[in-house]
Amino acid sequence: MTYEIEIGRGKRGRRAYSLDDIAIVPNRRTRDPKDVSVSWQIDAYQFEMPVIAAPMDSAMSPATAIALGKLGGLGVLDLEGLWTRYEDPQSILDEIAALQDETNSPAVTTRMQELYQAPIQPELITSRLAEMRDAGVTVAGSLTPQRTQEHYKTVLAAGVDIFVIRGTTVSAEHVSKDHEPLNLKQFIYELDVPVIVGGAAGYTPALHLMRTGAAGVLVGFGGGATTTTRRALGIHSPMASAISDVAAARRDYMDESGGRYVHVIADGGMGTSGDIVKAIAMGADAVMLGSALARAEEAPGKGWHWGQEAHHTELPRGDRANVGTVGPLEEVLFGPGHHTNGTSNLIGALRRSMATTGYSDLKEFQRVDVVVSPYAGN
């Protein structure tokens, strides 16, 4: 069976589906939502919900990472962000939120590039992670592959529990004529903490990342609400197909490795509860959320949302987007919801969807029936 279609006489391409293109189909059994478990575990760390916060300054500060951890999720701090560049970044965050120009204004981009030129201070990496550890939550921090070699020893010495290596596209084999690239397999092998790495958008790159020893693989390019990568670079991977492809790599890697399970974490483009539900239905073990958490009242961006791509020094490919504010973080995750558009009570919606289709835990729910049903506005 082939899924390739002709795009013209000289090119063929594979048909791929976004989360908007699919829908979940109820089966013969239903359950009480109270009987549904949404907990998951990665390595030795157990969480009450399959939510990982994207390491984005607009969504995560040490305080919001702690708050999310206490609610049962995993907060990941961007260790190249404002919290490790400024002793007190609140005034910088306030300035970014108050910029008056349009979303894709060159003036906004220029100012953000200037603000992010401040150097990363290793002592701030240590103090921010210590603050999270002192609060008693699982400690996670993120670096890009380009900065990992420079700062990972500081991160490990600070006592991180889970190390995230996150970029737009991360491969197990990076080729460069100018410098020695990060050898992911050797790097992960030498660490004593579980590593989550990505993004990957297909079967083969994900399988290669799994072979490095990663505990989890991020699927997608992150920054769904803010990224302009498709417009700037022409690169895009519809998430439903990407998650399914990487889940297939997980299955085949289990056979290859004699049973080693690598967690698949959907990252990007899941701004509503329905997106989260469908990501898990396609095979994700957990989701990494940015805009969904940036809508919380406690979020540092105050209703504005941006990622690292927005302030890239040479080729910015992300916007500062106004996602608005929904309510307190607890309401965003657990309700009670007051919004009909899937932006509040995210976990309650997941529970209800699982109950409606008759599944009692996340692993079972990955087997739910889906149909291709292009989005029609409801």
Coordinates of C-alpha atoms in Angstrom, one line a residue:
M1 CA 0.0 0.0 0.0
T2 CA 1.3 3.5 -0.9
Y3 CA 0.2 6.8 0.4
E4 CA 2.1 8.8 -2.3
I5 CA 0.2 11.0 -4.7
E6 CA 1.3 12.8 -7.8
I7 CA 2.0 16.5 -7.3
G8 CA 2.8 16.9 -11.0
R9 CA 4.7 14.8 -13.6
G10 CA 8.0 15.3 -11.9
K11 CA 7.2 14.9 -8.2
R12 CA 5.4 12.6 -5.9
G13 CA 4.6 13.2 -2.2
R14 CA 3.1 11.3 0.7
R15 CA -0.3 12.4 2.0
A16 CA 0.0 13.5 5.6
Y17 CA -2.7 14.5 8.1
S18 CA -2.8 17.2 10.7
L19 CA -4.7 16.8 14.0
D20 CA -7.5 18.9 12.5
D21 CA -7.9 16.2 9.8
I22 CA -8.8 13.4 12.1
A23 CA -11.6 12.6 14.6
I24 CA -12.0 10.0 17.3
V25 CA -14.8 7.5 17.0
P26 CA -16.7 6.2 20.1
N27 CA -17.0 2.4 20.5
R28 CA -19.5 0.1 22.2
R29 CA -18.4 0.8 25.7
T30 CA -18.4 4.0 27.8
R31 CA -17.1 4.7 31.3
D32 CA -17.4 7.1 34.2
P33 CA -14.8 9.8 33.8
K34 CA -13.9 9.3 37.5
D35 CA -12.7 5.7 36.6
V36 CA -10.2 6.9 34.0
S37 CA -6.5 7.3 34.8
V38 CA -4.4 9.9 33.0
S39 CA -1.2 9.2 34.8
W40 CA 2.1 8.3 33.1
Q41 CA 5.7 7.5 34.0
I42 CA 9.0 8.2 32.3
D43 CA 12.0 6.5 33.8
A44 CA 11.6 6.6 37.6
Y45 CA 9.3 9.7 37.5
Q46 CA 5.5 9.3 37.9
F47 CA 3.1 12.1 36.9
E48 CA -0.6 12.5 37.5
M49 CA -1.2 13.9 34.0
P50 CA 0.6 13.6 30.6
V51 CA 1.5 17.3 30.4
I52 CA 5.0 18.7 30.0
A53 CA 5.4 22.4 29.8
A54 CA 7.3 23.7 26.8
P55 CA 10.5 25.5 27.8
M56 CA 9.3 28.9 26.6
D57 CA 9.7 32.1 28.6
S58 CA 6.1 33.2 28.0
A59 CA 4.8 30.0 29.6
M60 CA 7.4 28.9 32.1
S61 CA 9.2 30.6 35.0
P62 CA 10.6 28.8 38.0
A63 CA 7.4 29.6 39.8
T64 CA 5.1 28.3 37.1
A65 CA 7.2 25.2 36.7
I66 CA 6.8 24.6 40.4
A67 CA 3.1 25.2 40.3
L68 CA 2.7 22.8 37.4
G69 CA 4.8 20.2 39.2
K70 CA 2.6 20.4 42.3
L71 CA -0.5 19.9 40.1
G72 CA 1.0 16.7 38.7
G73 CA 2.7 17.8 35.5
L74 CA 6.3 18.5 34.5
G75 CA 7.5 22.0 34.1
V76 CA 10.6 22.5 31.9
L77 CA 12.6 25.7 32.2
D78 CA 14.4 27.2 29.2
L79 CA 18.0 27.4 30.4
E80 CA 18.8 29.8 27.5
G81 CA 15.9 32.1 28.3
L82 CA 15.5 35.3 30.2
W83 CA 15.6 33.5 33.6
T84 CA 19.2 32.6 33.1
R85 CA 20.3 35.9 31.4
Y86 CA 18.9 38.3 34.0
E87 CA 18.9 38.3 37.8
D88 CA 15.4 39.7 37.8
P89 CA 13.8 39.3 34.3
Q90 CA 10.3 40.5 35.3
S91 CA 10.9 44.0 33.9
I92 CA 12.1 42.4 30.6
L93 CA 9.0 40.1 30.5
D94 CA 6.8 43.1 31.1
E95 CA 8.4 45.1 28.3
I96 CA 7.9 42.2 25.8
A97 CA 4.3 41.9 26.8
A98 CA 3.8 45.6 26.5
L99 CA 5.3 46.1 23.0
Q100 CA 2.6 47.8 21.0
D101 CA 3.4 46.9 17.4
E102 CA 1.7 44.2 15.3
T103 CA 2.5 40.5 15.9
N104 CA 4.9 40.2 13.0
S105 CA 6.4 43.7 13.4
P106 CA 10.1 44.0 12.6
A107 CA 10.3 46.5 15.5
V108 CA 9.1 43.8 17.9
T109 CA 11.5 41.3 16.5
T110 CA 14.4 43.7 16.7
R111 CA 13.7 44.6 20.3
M112 CA 13.4 40.9 21.3
Q113 CA 16.7 40.1 19.6
E114 CA 18.3 42.9 21.6
L115 CA 16.9 41.7 24.9
Y116 CA 18.1 38.1 24.3
Q117 CA 21.6 39.2 23.6
A118 CA 22.4 39.3 27.3
P119 CA 24.8 36.4 28.1
I120 CA 23.7 33.3 29.8
Q121 CA 25.0 33.2 33.4
P122 CA 25.9 29.7 34.7
E123 CA 25.2 30.8 38.3
L124 CA 21.6 31.6 37.3
I125 CA 21.2 28.2 35.8
T126 CA 22.2 26.8 39.1
S127 CA 20.0 29.0 41.2
R128 CA 16.9 28.6 39.1
L129 CA 17.1 24.8 39.1
A130 CA 17.8 24.9 42.9
E131 CA 14.7 26.9 43.4
M132 CA 12.7 24.2 41.7
R133 CA 14.4 21.4 43.6
D134 CA 13.8 23.2 46.9
A135 CA 10.1 23.2 46.1
G136 CA 10.0 19.4 46.0
V137 CA 9.0 19.0 42.3
T138 CA 10.7 17.0 39.5
V139 CA 13.3 19.3 38.1
A140 CA 13.7 19.6 34.3
G141 CA 15.6 22.0 32.2
S142 CA 16.1 22.4 28.5
L143 CA 19.0 23.4 26.2
T144 CA 19.3 23.5 22.4
P145 CA 21.8 21.1 20.8
Q146 CA 24.0 24.1 20.0
R147 CA 24.4 25.0 23.7
T148 CA 24.4 21.6 25.3
Q149 CA 28.1 21.1 25.3
E150 CA 28.7 24.5 26.8
H151 CA 26.3 24.3 29.8
Y152 CA 25.4 20.6 30.5
K153 CA 27.9 20.2 33.3
T154 CA 26.4 23.2 35.1
V155 CA 22.9 21.7 34.6
L156 CA 23.9 18.3 36.0
A157 CA 25.7 19.8 38.9
A158 CA 22.6 21.7 39.8
G159 CA 20.7 18.4 40.2
V160 CA 18.4 18.2 37.3
D161 CA 16.2 15.1 37.2
I162 CA 15.2 15.1 33.5
F163 CA 17.4 16.8 30.9
V164 CA 15.6 18.0 27.7
I165 CA 17.5 18.7 24.4
R166 CA 15.0 20.6 22.3
G167 CA 15.4 22.2 18.9
T168 CA 13.3 22.8 15.8
T169 CA 14.8 19.7 14.2
V170 CA 17.2 17.5 16.1
S171 CA 19.0 14.5 14.4
A172 CA 21.2 11.8 15.7
E173 CA 23.7 12.6 13.0
H174 CA 24.5 16.3 12.6
V175 CA 27.2 17.0 9.9
S176 CA 29.4 20.1 10.1
K177 CA 32.7 21.1 8.4
D178 CA 33.4 23.8 11.0
H179 CA 33.1 22.2 14.4
E180 CA 32.7 18.9 16.1
P181 CA 28.9 18.3 16.6
L182 CA 27.2 16.9 19.7
N183 CA 27.4 13.1 19.6
L184 CA 24.0 12.4 21.1
K185 CA 24.6 8.6 21.6
Q186 CA 27.8 9.1 23.5
F187 CA 26.5 12.1 25.4
I188 CA 23.3 10.4 26.6
Y189 CA 25.2 7.2 27.4
E190 CA 27.5 9.1 29.8
L191 CA 24.7 10.9 31.6
D192 CA 23.1 9.6 34.8
V193 CA 19.7 11.2 34.1
P194 CA 17.0 10.5 31.6
V195 CA 17.1 12.6 28.4
I196 CA 14.2 13.8 26.3
V197 CA 15.3 14.9 22.8
G198 CA 13.7 16.3 19.7
G199 CA 12.0 17.4 17.6
A200 CA 11.7 14.7 15.1
A201 CA 9.0 14.5 12.5
G202 CA 9.2 11.1 10.9
Y203 CA 9.9 7.4 11.4
T204 CA 13.6 7.2 10.4
P205 CA 14.9 10.3 12.4
A206 CA 12.9 9.2 15.4
L207 CA 14.3 5.7 15.3
H208 CA 17.8 7.0 15.1
L209 CA 17.1 9.2 18.2
M210 CA 15.7 6.2 20.1
R211 CA 18.9 4.4 19.3
T212 CA 20.9 7.1 21.1
G213 CA 19.4 5.9 24.4
A214 CA 16.9 8.8 24.8
A215 CA 14.1 8.2 27.3
G216 CA 11.7 10.2 25.3
V217 CA 11.5 11.7 21.8
L218 CA 9.7 15.0 21.0
V219 CA 7.5 14.9 17.9
G220 CA 7.1 18.0 15.9
F221 CA 8.8 21.4 15.7
G222 CA 7.3 23.0 18.8
G223 CA 5.9 26.5 19.0
G224 CA 2.7 25.7 17.0
A225 CA 1.0 29.0 17.9
T226 CA 4.0 31.2 17.2
T227 CA 6.3 29.4 14.7
T228 CA 6.6 30.7 11.1
T229 CA 9.0 27.9 10.1
R230 CA 6.6 26.8 7.3
R231 CA 6.6 30.3 5.8
A232 CA 10.3 31.0 6.4
L233 CA 11.9 27.6 5.6
G234 CA 9.1 25.7 3.8
I235 CA 9.4 23.0 6.4
H236 CA 6.3 21.5 8.0
S237 CA 5.1 18.1 9.3
P238 CA 1.4 17.6 9.9
M239 CA 1.2 16.3 13.5
A240 CA -1.3 13.4 13.2
S241 CA 0.9 11.6 10.7
A242 CA 4.1 12.6 12.5
I243 CA 3.0 11.1 15.8
S244 CA 1.8 8.0 14.1
D245 CA 5.1 7.6 12.3
V246 CA 7.1 8.0 15.5
A247 CA 4.8 5.7 17.4
A248 CA 5.6 3.1 14.7
A249 CA 9.3 3.7 15.3
R250 CA 8.7 3.2 19.0
R251 CA 7.1 -0.2 18.3
D252 CA 9.8 -1.4 16.0
Y253 CA 12.6 -0.1 18.3
M254 CA 11.0 -2.2 21.1
D255 CA 11.4 -5.3 19.0
E256 CA 14.9 -4.3 18.0
S257 CA 16.1 -3.5 21.5
G258 CA 14.5 -6.4 23.3
G259 CA 11.7 -4.4 24.9
R260 CA 13.1 -1.0 25.7
Y261 CA 10.3 1.5 25.6
V262 CA 10.9 5.1 24.5
H263 CA 8.2 7.6 25.2
V264 CA 6.7 9.6 22.4
I265 CA 5.9 13.2 23.3
A266 CA 3.9 15.4 20.9
D267 CA 5.3 18.9 20.8
G268 CA 3.6 21.8 19.1
G269 CA 0.3 22.8 17.7
M270 CA -1.9 21.5 20.6
G271 CA -3.6 24.7 21.8
T272 CA -6.9 23.0 22.8
S273 CA -8.1 20.0 24.7
G274 CA -9.2 18.3 21.5
D275 CA -5.7 18.5 20.0
I276 CA -4.3 16.9 23.2
V277 CA -6.9 14.1 23.0
K278 CA -6.1 13.4 19.4
A279 CA -2.3 13.5 19.9
I280 CA -2.6 10.7 22.5
A281 CA -5.0 8.8 20.3
M282 CA -2.4 8.8 17.5
G283 CA 0.2 7.2 19.8
A284 CA 1.7 9.9 22.0
D285 CA 2.4 9.1 25.6
A286 CA 2.4 12.7 26.7
V287 CA 2.1 16.2 25.2
M288 CA 4.4 19.3 25.5
L289 CA 2.2 22.4 25.8
G290 CA 3.2 26.0 25.2
S291 CA 0.2 28.2 24.2
A292 CA -2.2 26.2 26.2
L293 CA -0.3 27.0 29.4
A294 CA 0.6 30.6 28.3
R295 CA -3.1 31.4 28.7
A296 CA -2.9 30.9 32.5
E297 CA -3.0 33.9 34.7
E298 CA 0.3 33.0 36.3
A299 CA 2.1 32.7 32.9
P300 CA 5.1 35.2 32.6
G301 CA 4.0 36.4 29.2
K302 CA 0.7 37.8 30.5
G303 CA -1.3 36.5 27.5
W304 CA 1.5 36.9 25.0
H305 CA 3.4 33.9 23.8
W306 CA 6.7 33.5 22.0
G307 CA 9.5 30.9 21.5
Q308 CA 13.2 30.9 20.8
E309 CA 12.6 31.1 17.1
A310 CA 11.1 34.6 17.6
H311 CA 14.5 36.2 18.6
H312 CA 16.9 34.1 16.5
T313 CA 19.8 36.5 15.7
E314 CA 20.0 35.7 12.0
L315 CA 16.8 34.2 10.8
P316 CA 13.9 34.8 13.2
R317 CA 11.0 32.5 12.3
G318 CA 8.5 33.0 15.1
D319 CA 6.0 35.6 16.2
R320 CA 5.1 37.0 19.5
A321 CA 1.4 35.9 19.5
N322 CA -1.5 37.2 21.6
V323 CA -3.1 34.0 23.0
G324 CA -5.1 35.8 25.7
T325 CA -5.7 34.7 29.3
V326 CA -8.2 32.0 30.3
G327 CA -7.9 31.8 34.1
P328 CA -5.6 30.4 36.8
L329 CA -3.4 27.5 35.9
E330 CA -5.4 25.0 37.9
E331 CA -8.6 26.1 36.0
V332 CA -6.8 25.7 32.7
L333 CA -5.9 22.2 33.6
F334 CA -8.7 20.9 35.8
G335 CA -11.5 23.4 35.5
P336 CA -14.2 24.2 36.2
G337 CA -14.2 25.4 32.6
H338 CA -15.9 28.6 31.5
H339 CA -14.9 28.4 27.8
T340 CA -16.5 26.4 25.1
N341 CA -13.5 26.4 22.8
G342 CA -11.3 23.8 24.5
T343 CA -8.9 26.2 26.3
S344 CA -9.9 25.3 29.9
N345 CA -10.2 22.1 31.9
L346 CA -7.8 20.4 29.5
I347 CA -7.4 17.3 31.6
G348 CA -11.1 17.0 32.3
A349 CA -11.7 17.0 28.6
L350 CA -9.1 14.2 28.1
R351 CA -10.8 12.2 30.9
R352 CA -14.2 12.6 29.3
S353 CA -13.1 11.7 25.9
M354 CA -11.4 8.6 27.2
A355 CA -14.5 7.7 29.2
T356 CA -16.8 8.3 26.2
T357 CA -14.8 5.9 24.1
G358 CA -14.5 3.3 26.9
Y359 CA -10.8 3.4 27.7
S360 CA -9.5 3.4 31.2
D361 CA -5.8 4.5 30.8
L362 CA -3.6 6.3 28.3
K363 CA -2.0 3.1 26.9
E364 CA -5.4 1.7 26.1
F365 CA -6.6 5.0 24.5
Q366 CA -3.7 4.9 22.0
R367 CA -5.8 2.0 20.3
V368 CA -8.9 4.1 19.9
D369 CA -10.5 4.2 16.4
V370 CA -10.0 7.4 14.4
V371 CA -11.3 8.6 11.0
V372 CA -10.1 11.1 8.6
S373 CA -12.6 13.9 8.9
P374 CA -11.2 17.3 7.7
Y375 CA -12.1 20.1 10.1
A376 CA -15.4 21.7 9.4
G377 CA -15.6 24.2 12.3
N378 CA -17.1 22.0 15.1

